[in-house]
mmCIF file of C-alpha atoms and ligand atoms in Angstrom:
data_model
loop_
_atom_site.group_PDB
_atom_site.id
_atom_site.type_symbol
_atom_site.label_atom_id
_atom_site.label_comp_id
_atom_site.label_asym_id
_atom_site.label_seq_id
_atom_site.Cartn_x
_atom_site.Cartn_y
_atom_site.Cartn_z
ATOM 1 C CA MET A 1414 0.000 0.000 0.000
ATOM 2 C CA GLN A 1415 1.348 3.449 -0.897
ATOM 3 C CA MET A 1416 1.674 5.803 2.074
ATOM 4 C CA LYS A 1417 -1.243 8.233 2.299
ATOM 5 C CA VAL A 1418 -0.521 11.890 3.023
ATOM 6 C CA ILE A 1419 -3.473 13.316 4.947
ATOM 7 C CA LYS A 1420 -3.834 17.004 5.714
ATOM 8 C CA THR A 1421 -7.297 17.391 7.201
ATOM 9 C CA VAL A 1422 -9.020 16.021 10.289
ATOM 10 C CA ALA A 1423 -12.051 14.952 8.213
ATOM 11 C CA GLU A 1424 -9.901 12.928 5.825
ATOM 12 C CA MET A 1425 -8.004 11.298 8.708
ATOM 13 C CA LYS A 1426 -11.284 10.386 10.409
ATOM 14 C CA ASN A 1427 -12.468 8.719 7.160
ATOM 15 C CA PHE A 1428 -9.210 6.786 6.929
ATOM 16 C CA VAL A 1429 -9.523 5.663 10.562
ATOM 17 C CA ARG A 1430 -13.180 4.666 10.107
ATOM 18 C CA ALA A 1431 -12.241 2.459 7.142
ATOM 19 C CA VAL A 1432 -9.392 0.818 9.103
ATOM 20 C CA LYS A 1433 -11.580 0.213 12.163
ATOM 21 C CA LYS A 1434 -14.242 -1.494 9.994
ATOM 22 C CA THR A 1435 -11.675 -4.137 9.055
ATOM 23 C CA GLY A 1436 -10.907 -4.793 12.754
ATOM 24 C CA LYS A 1437 -7.252 -3.797 12.335
ATOM 25 C CA THR A 1438 -5.293 -2.084 15.116
ATOM 26 C CA ILE A 1439 -3.824 1.406 14.741
ATOM 27 C CA GLY A 1440 -0.422 2.532 16.023
ATOM 28 C CA LEU A 1441 0.258 6.273 16.228
ATOM 29 C CA VAL A 1442 3.691 7.901 16.287
ATOM 30 C CA PRO A 1443 3.360 11.649 16.922
ATOM 31 C CA THR A 1444 6.372 13.672 15.713
ATOM 32 C CA MET A 1445 7.305 17.232 14.820
ATOM 33 C CA GLY A 1446 9.212 16.025 11.752
ATOM 34 C CA ALA A 1447 12.930 16.485 10.914
ATOM 35 C CA LEU A 1448 12.992 12.735 11.358
ATOM 36 C CA HIS A 1449 16.073 10.774 12.407
ATOM 37 C CA LYS A 1450 16.796 7.139 13.262
ATOM 38 C CA GLY A 1451 15.242 7.595 16.713
ATOM 39 C CA HIS A 1452 11.890 8.403 15.095
ATOM 40 C CA LEU A 1453 12.258 5.504 12.669
ATOM 41 C CA THR A 1454 12.821 3.163 15.614
ATOM 42 C CA LEU A 1455 9.463 4.356 16.982
ATOM 43 C CA MET A 1456 7.847 3.634 13.592
ATOM 44 C CA LYS A 1457 9.363 0.133 13.578
ATOM 45 C CA ALA A 1458 8.107 -0.536 17.121
ATOM 46 C CA ALA A 1459 4.636 0.564 15.949
ATOM 47 C CA LYS A 1460 4.847 -1.691 12.861
ATOM 48 C CA GLU A 1461 5.712 -4.666 15.063
ATOM 49 C CA LYS A 1462 2.761 -4.147 17.387
ATOM 50 C CA CYS A 1463 0.019 -2.750 15.142
ATOM 51 C CA ASP A 1464 -1.597 -3.552 11.796
ATOM 52 C CA ILE A 1465 -1.685 0.042 10.551
ATOM 53 C CA VAL A 1466 0.789 2.787 11.455
ATOM 54 C CA ILE A 1467 -0.026 6.480 11.345
ATOM 55 C CA ALA A 1468 2.754 9.040 11.852
ATOM 56 C CA SER A 1469 1.949 12.671 12.483
ATOM 57 C CA VAL A 1470 4.314 15.427 11.391
ATOM 58 C CA PHE A 1471 3.210 18.674 13.006
ATOM 59 C CA VAL A 1472 5.326 21.406 14.570
ATOM 60 C CA ASN A 1473 2.902 22.175 17.362
ATOM 61 C CA PRO A 1474 2.854 25.936 18.077
ATOM 62 C CA THR A 1475 1.198 25.627 21.500
ATOM 63 C CA GLN A 1476 4.136 23.778 23.061
ATOM 64 C CA PHE A 1477 6.719 26.489 22.268
ATOM 65 C CA GLY A 1478 7.295 29.480 24.529
ATOM 66 C CA PRO A 1479 7.526 33.002 23.058
ATOM 67 C CA ASN A 1480 11.353 32.963 23.073
ATOM 68 C CA GLU A 1481 11.755 29.398 21.877
ATOM 69 C CA ASP A 1482 12.603 27.921 18.468
ATOM 70 C CA PHE A 1483 9.143 27.470 16.884
ATOM 71 C CA ALA A 1484 10.040 29.523 13.764
ATOM 72 C CA ALA A 1485 13.512 27.986 13.413
ATOM 73 C CA TYR A 1486 12.411 24.382 14.070
ATOM 74 C CA PRO A 1487 13.539 22.326 11.033
ATOM 75 C CA ARG A 1488 10.748 21.546 8.561
ATOM 76 C CA GLU A 1489 11.714 18.831 6.052
ATOM 77 C CA PHE A 1490 8.414 17.292 5.031
ATOM 78 C CA GLU A 1491 9.526 15.794 1.693
ATOM 79 C CA SER A 1492 12.503 13.945 3.101
ATOM 80 C CA ASP A 1493 10.425 12.974 6.166
ATOM 81 C CA CYS A 1494 7.887 11.318 3.832
ATOM 82 C CA ALA A 1495 10.623 9.343 2.052
ATOM 83 C CA LYS A 1496 11.900 8.085 5.432
ATOM 84 C CA LEU A 1497 8.400 7.173 6.643
ATOM 85 C CA GLU A 1498 7.648 5.328 3.435
ATOM 86 C CA SER A 1499 10.944 3.406 3.673
ATOM 87 C CA VAL A 1500 9.855 1.852 7.003
ATOM 88 C CA GLY A 1501 6.346 1.033 5.804
ATOM 89 C CA VAL A 1502 4.257 3.726 7.527
ATOM 90 C CA ASP A 1503 0.704 3.576 6.159
ATOM 91 C CA ALA A 1504 -0.387 7.205 6.565
ATOM 92 C CA VAL A 1505 1.168 10.493 7.553
ATOM 93 C CA PHE A 1506 -0.955 13.223 9.120
ATOM 94 C CA HIS A 1507 0.426 16.656 8.261
ATOM 95 C CA PRO A 1508 -2.171 19.331 9.067
ATOM 96 C CA GLU A 1509 -1.767 23.104 8.875
ATOM 97 C CA ALA A 1510 -1.806 24.810 12.279
ATOM 98 C CA ALA A 1511 -5.281 26.273 11.580
ATOM 99 C CA GLU A 1512 -6.654 22.771 10.993
ATOM 100 C CA LEU A 1513 -5.875 21.787 14.611
ATOM 101 C CA TYR A 1514 -6.256 25.266 16.124
ATOM 102 C CA PRO A 1515 -9.092 27.062 14.321
ATOM 103 C CA SER A 1516 -9.799 30.693 15.216
ATOM 104 C CA HIS A 1517 -11.256 31.200 18.720
ATOM 105 C CA TYR A 1518 -9.596 27.964 19.848
ATOM 106 C CA THR A 1519 -9.998 27.691 23.634
ATOM 107 C CA ALA A 1520 -9.744 24.061 24.828
ATOM 108 C CA TYR A 1521 -6.530 22.873 26.491
ATOM 109 C CA VAL A 1522 -5.440 19.828 28.486
ATOM 110 C CA THR A 1523 -3.424 20.622 31.602
ATOM 111 C CA VAL A 1524 -1.722 18.112 33.849
ATOM 112 C CA ASP A 1525 -1.031 19.437 37.349
ATOM 113 C CA GLY A 1526 1.185 18.215 40.112
ATOM 114 C CA ASP A 1527 4.707 17.039 40.762
ATOM 115 C CA ILE A 1528 5.230 15.333 37.427
ATOM 116 C CA THR A 1529 4.702 18.629 35.557
ATOM 117 C CA SER A 1530 6.117 21.206 37.952
ATOM 118 C CA LYS A 1531 9.774 20.163 37.669
ATOM 119 C CA LEU A 1532 12.448 19.484 35.023
ATOM 120 C CA CYS A 1533 11.296 20.831 31.628
ATOM 121 C CA GLY A 1534 7.886 21.716 33.076
ATOM 122 C CA ALA A 1535 9.554 24.246 35.397
ATOM 123 C CA ARG A 1536 11.847 25.678 32.704
ATOM 124 C CA ARG A 1537 9.340 25.784 29.836
ATOM 125 C CA PRO A 1538 6.059 27.213 31.214
ATOM 126 C CA GLY A 1539 3.069 26.027 29.177
ATOM 127 C CA HIS A 1540 5.131 23.464 27.247
ATOM 128 C CA PHE A 1541 3.385 20.383 28.608
ATOM 129 C CA ARG A 1542 -0.034 22.002 28.297
ATOM 130 C CA GLY A 1543 0.695 22.327 24.563
ATOM 131 C CA VAL A 1544 1.991 18.759 24.346
ATOM 132 C CA ALA A 1545 -0.950 17.290 26.298
ATOM 133 C CA THR A 1546 -3.413 19.255 24.171
ATOM 134 C CA VAL A 1547 -2.040 18.248 20.789
ATOM 135 C CA VAL A 1548 -1.470 14.626 21.815
ATOM 136 C CA THR A 1549 -5.061 14.380 23.122
ATOM 137 C CA LYS A 1550 -6.302 15.773 19.811
ATOM 138 C CA LEU A 1551 -4.169 13.254 17.888
ATOM 139 C CA PHE A 1552 -5.513 10.406 20.046
ATOM 140 C CA ASN A 1553 -9.078 11.541 19.363
ATOM 141 C CA ILE A 1554 -8.521 12.012 15.630
ATOM 142 C CA THR A 1555 -6.677 8.718 15.015
ATOM 143 C CA GLU A 1556 -8.405 6.515 17.641
ATOM 144 C CA ALA A 1557 -5.009 4.843 18.057
ATOM 145 C CA ASP A 1558 -4.833 1.578 19.991
ATOM 146 C CA HIS A 1559 -1.130 2.115 20.764
ATOM 147 C CA ALA A 1560 1.001 5.267 20.702
ATOM 148 C CA PHE A 1561 4.797 5.358 20.705
ATOM 149 C CA PHE A 1562 7.093 7.992 22.264
ATOM 150 C CA GLY A 1563 10.839 8.138 22.830
ATOM 151 C CA GLN A 1564 12.452 7.843 26.258
ATOM 152 C CA LYS A 1565 14.591 10.904 25.513
ATOM 153 C CA ASP A 1566 11.460 12.894 26.417
ATOM 154 C CA ALA A 1567 10.821 10.740 29.489
ATOM 155 C CA GLN A 1568 8.919 13.452 31.405
ATOM 156 C CA GLN A 1569 6.644 13.888 28.386
ATOM 157 C CA VAL A 1570 5.904 10.139 28.425
ATOM 158 C CA VAL A 1571 5.139 10.211 32.167
ATOM 159 C CA ILE A 1572 2.728 13.130 31.652
ATOM 160 C CA ILE A 1573 1.032 11.512 28.637
ATOM 161 C CA LYS A 1574 0.567 8.229 30.525
ATOM 162 C CA ARG A 1575 -0.920 10.164 33.442
ATOM 163 C CA PHE A 1576 -3.535 12.101 31.440
ATOM 164 C CA VAL A 1577 -4.405 9.003 29.415
ATOM 165 C CA ARG A 1578 -5.179 7.257 32.712
ATOM 166 C CA ASP A 1579 -6.917 10.248 34.320
ATOM 167 C CA LEU A 1580 -9.067 11.085 31.272
ATOM 168 C CA ASN A 1581 -9.843 7.403 30.496
ATOM 169 C CA ILE A 1582 -8.431 7.543 26.997
ATOM 170 C CA ASP A 1583 -8.356 4.132 25.375
ATOM 171 C CA VAL A 1584 -4.764 3.993 24.145
ATOM 172 C CA ALA A 1585 -1.699 2.061 25.332
ATOM 173 C CA VAL A 1586 1.281 4.416 25.601
ATOM 174 C CA GLU A 1587 4.631 2.786 24.872
ATOM 175 C CA MET A 1588 8.028 4.258 25.772
ATOM 176 C CA VAL A 1589 10.820 3.257 23.380
ATOM 177 C CA PRO A 1590 14.508 3.433 24.505
ATOM 178 C CA ILE A 1591 16.748 6.339 23.470
ATOM 179 C CA VAL A 1592 18.607 5.912 20.181
ATOM 180 C CA ARG A 1593 22.188 7.223 20.241
ATOM 181 C CA ALA A 1594 24.804 7.921 17.593
ATOM 182 C CA GLU A 1595 27.879 5.691 17.792
ATOM 183 C CA ASN A 1596 29.667 8.394 19.791
ATOM 184 C CA GLY A 1597 26.868 8.386 22.397
ATOM 185 C CA LEU A 1598 25.014 11.588 21.431
ATOM 186 C CA ALA A 1599 21.260 11.026 21.834
ATOM 187 C CA LEU A 1600 19.569 11.588 18.469
ATOM 188 C CA SER A 1601 17.476 14.767 18.387
ATOM 189 C CA SER A 1602 16.107 17.022 15.664
ATOM 190 C CA ARG A 1603 17.743 19.898 17.559
ATOM 191 C CA ASN A 1604 21.259 18.421 17.050
ATOM 192 C CA LYS A 1605 21.050 20.141 13.649
ATOM 193 C CA TYR A 1606 21.479 23.499 15.356
ATOM 194 C CA LEU A 1607 24.889 22.541 16.848
ATOM 195 C CA SER A 1608 28.197 23.783 15.435
ATOM 196 C CA VAL A 1609 30.962 21.192 15.021
ATOM 197 C CA ALA A 1610 32.532 22.297 18.326
ATOM 198 C CA GLU A 1611 29.175 22.244 20.150
ATOM 199 C CA LYS A 1612 28.424 18.765 18.810
ATOM 200 C CA LYS A 1613 31.718 17.539 20.209
ATOM 201 C CA ALA A 1614 31.073 19.291 23.526
ATOM 202 C CA ALA A 1615 27.581 17.735 23.738
ATOM 203 C CA LEU A 1616 29.171 14.292 24.110
ATOM 204 C CA VAL A 1617 29.620 15.247 27.758
ATOM 205 C CA LEU A 1618 25.915 14.458 28.253
ATOM 206 C CA SER A 1619 26.117 10.753 27.444
ATOM 207 C CA ALA A 1620 29.605 10.511 28.983
ATOM 208 C CA SER A 1621 28.419 11.947 32.309
ATOM 209 C CA LEU A 1622 25.314 9.733 32.316
ATOM 210 C CA LYS A 1623 27.523 6.707 31.693
ATOM 211 C CA ALA A 1624 29.877 7.697 34.519
ATOM 212 C CA ALA A 1625 26.949 8.241 36.919
ATOM 213 C CA LYS A 1626 25.460 4.871 35.979
ATOM 214 C CA GLU A 1627 28.811 3.240 36.615
ATOM 215 C CA ALA A 1628 29.096 4.970 39.991
ATOM 216 C CA TYR A 1629 25.596 3.716 40.847
ATOM 217 C CA THR A 1630 26.482 0.163 39.764
ATOM 218 C CA ASN A 1631 29.600 0.349 41.926
ATOM 219 C CA GLY A 1632 27.431 1.102 44.958
ATOM 220 C CA GLU A 1633 26.884 4.882 44.991
ATOM 221 C CA LYS A 1634 23.180 5.338 45.826
ATOM 222 C CA ASN A 1635 23.354 8.828 47.331
ATOM 223 C CA VAL A 1636 21.540 11.270 45.031
ATOM 224 C CA ALA A 1637 23.526 14.342 46.139
ATOM 225 C CA VAL A 1638 26.791 12.558 45.362
ATOM 226 C CA LEU A 1639 25.544 11.343 41.973
ATOM 227 C CA LYS A 1640 24.333 14.872 41.086
ATOM 228 C CA SER A 1641 27.652 16.351 42.141
ATOM 229 C CA LEU A 1642 29.573 13.853 39.953
ATOM 230 C CA LEU A 1643 27.401 14.727 36.956
ATOM 231 C CA THR A 1644 27.578 18.473 37.568
ATOM 232 C CA LYS A 1645 31.378 18.507 37.911
ATOM 233 C CA GLN A 1646 31.872 16.517 34.720
ATOM 234 C CA ILE A 1647 29.492 18.718 32.712
ATOM 235 C CA GLN A 1648 30.930 21.954 34.139
ATOM 236 C CA ALA A 1649 34.404 20.838 33.033
ATOM 237 C CA GLU A 1650 33.199 21.219 29.429
ATOM 238 C CA PRO A 1651 33.619 24.936 28.611
ATOM 239 C CA LEU A 1652 30.785 25.053 26.024
ATOM 240 C CA ALA A 1653 28.225 23.435 28.352
ATOM 241 C CA ASP A 1654 25.828 25.598 30.368
ATOM 242 C CA ILE A 1655 23.712 23.525 32.783
ATOM 243 C CA ASP A 1656 19.950 24.116 32.914
ATOM 244 C CA TYR A 1657 19.273 21.203 35.249
ATOM 245 C CA VAL A 1658 20.885 18.030 36.561
ATOM 246 C CA GLU A 1659 18.379 15.970 38.553
ATOM 247 C CA VAL A 1660 17.797 12.488 39.904
ATOM 248 C CA TYR A 1661 14.165 11.605 40.697
ATOM 249 C CA SER A 1662 12.181 8.463 41.315
ATOM 250 C CA PHE A 1663 10.655 7.067 38.121
ATOM 251 C CA PRO A 1664 7.910 7.247 36.945
ATOM 252 C CA ASP A 1665 6.554 9.417 39.806
ATOM 253 C CA LEU A 1666 9.357 12.007 39.536
ATOM 254 C CA GLU A 1667 9.538 12.427 43.299
ATOM 255 C CA GLU A 1668 12.479 13.902 45.229
ATOM 256 C CA ILE A 1669 14.697 11.158 46.660
ATOM 257 C CA GLU A 1670 17.823 11.204 48.808
ATOM 258 C CA THR A 1671 18.865 7.634 48.053
ATOM 259 C CA VAL A 1672 18.183 5.552 44.951
ATOM 260 C CA LYS A 1673 16.006 2.649 46.071
ATOM 261 C CA GLY A 1674 13.563 1.657 43.294
ATOM 262 C CA GLN A 1675 13.774 2.863 39.700
ATOM 263 C CA ALA A 1676 15.140 6.374 39.231
ATOM 264 C CA ILE A 1677 15.869 8.703 36.342
ATOM 265 C CA ILE A 1678 18.963 10.848 35.898
ATOM 266 C CA ALA A 1679 17.734 13.771 33.815
ATOM 267 C CA LEU A 1680 19.876 16.474 32.199
ATOM 268 C CA ALA A 1681 19.147 19.680 30.305
ATOM 269 C CA VAL A 1682 22.195 21.584 29.114
ATOM 270 C CA ARG A 1683 22.717 24.459 26.687
ATOM 271 C CA PHE A 1684 25.438 24.447 24.061
ATOM 272 C CA GLY A 1685 25.389 27.928 22.586
ATOM 273 C CA LYS A 1686 21.742 28.648 21.770
ATOM 274 C CA THR A 1687 20.763 24.982 21.698
ATOM 275 C CA ARG A 1688 19.226 23.332 24.724
ATOM 276 C CA LEU A 1689 19.612 19.535 24.735
ATOM 277 C CA ILE A 1690 18.037 17.006 27.077
ATOM 278 C CA ASP A 1691 19.183 13.481 27.844
ATOM 279 C CA ASN A 1692 18.521 10.903 30.544
ATOM 280 C CA ALA A 1693 19.316 7.450 31.855
ATOM 281 C CA MET A 1694 17.448 5.033 34.107
ATOM 282 C CA ILE A 1695 19.058 3.479 37.153
ATOM 283 C CA GLY A 1696 17.791 1.091 39.820
ATOM 284 C CA GLU A 1697 15.249 -1.682 39.716
HETATM 285 O O1 PAF B 2133 8.014 14.774 21.192
HETATM 286 C C1 PAF B 2133 7.588 15.496 20.276
HETATM 287 O O2 PAF B 2133 8.132 15.536 19.155
HETATM 288 C C2 PAF B 2133 6.363 16.349 20.527
HETATM 289 O O3 PAF B 2133 6.350 16.847 21.825
HETATM 290 C C3 PAF B 2133 5.039 15.633 20.198
HETATM 291 C C4 PAF B 2133 4.817 14.439 21.111
HETATM 292 C C5 PAF B 2133 5.060 15.171 18.751
HETATM 293 C C6 PAF B 2133 3.856 16.590 20.389
HETATM 294 O O4 PAF B 2133 3.944 17.682 19.544
#
C-alpha cells in the first residue's frame, strides 16, 4: 500500500473509520518532523505491534514558549515522507496549524502536580499544556490503539501516561529506549542546530550519564553525590551551560535522597543557543 498523506481532520477520520471497519489495530507515532533514526525506531516498534501505522508530522505551536525555536524548528516534510515510506508507515498526518487550532480555539489539556512542575515543566512554562493538548487531539482524531514515544522525552511520556489514565483515553502508551549515535550523542532534531565544536562538547551528556550509571552500579546510591559527579563533569566542558541536573524516582518524579527503586537521571544543558536534554534510568 502506498503511504497516504493526509492534511485534514475529516480525511483522517475517514481513513480511521475504514481501518476500524476491518478490525485492524492502529499505532500512532506523533512527531514534529525532521525525522532521524530515533523516530524511525518508533515507527518500527509501531509496525511490530500494530496492523496500521499512522505518523503525524506537526510542529505544534502551543508547546513552544515566546522565546523558543518554533520559527527555526527544522521543517523537512519531503525527506520525512521518504523516510516514513521506507519503514512502511501507512499514513502520515500533516495538518496546517489552523486545521488543529481554528480561530477562537480555547480548549486545552493541563496536567497538574509534581510530574509537571519540575524538570522541563519548570523551565518551559506552558510546554506540557501544549503537548498534552495536541497529543489528546491526535488520540481523538486517530483513535489509536497504541502510541509510541521516545524515552529521551521521558517526562513527556510520564505526563502523557498520566492524562491518558486520568481522562480514560483508550490507548496504550509505549516508551521506546533512546537511540544514540555511535559516539553516544542522543539523536534529536535539535542536534542540527549545533556547530561542530558544540556537537563535540555535547558528548559530555552521554559521557556523564555513563559515569553516573557506573558509579551507581559500583554502589553509589546517594543522590547528592551522583548529582555532584554529573555536575562537575558537565561543568568541566567549557561550552556546556547547565539548565538542570536531577535524579528523581521514576515514573513518579519524586524527590529522593537515596536511589532505592527505579530512578531517572535527567539532564538539560545548553550548548550555545541549543538546549539539549538526555537521561538514563538506574535502579530496579
Ligand atoms: O516529542 C515530540 O516531538 C512532541 O512533543 C510531540 C509528542 C510530537 C507533540 O507535539
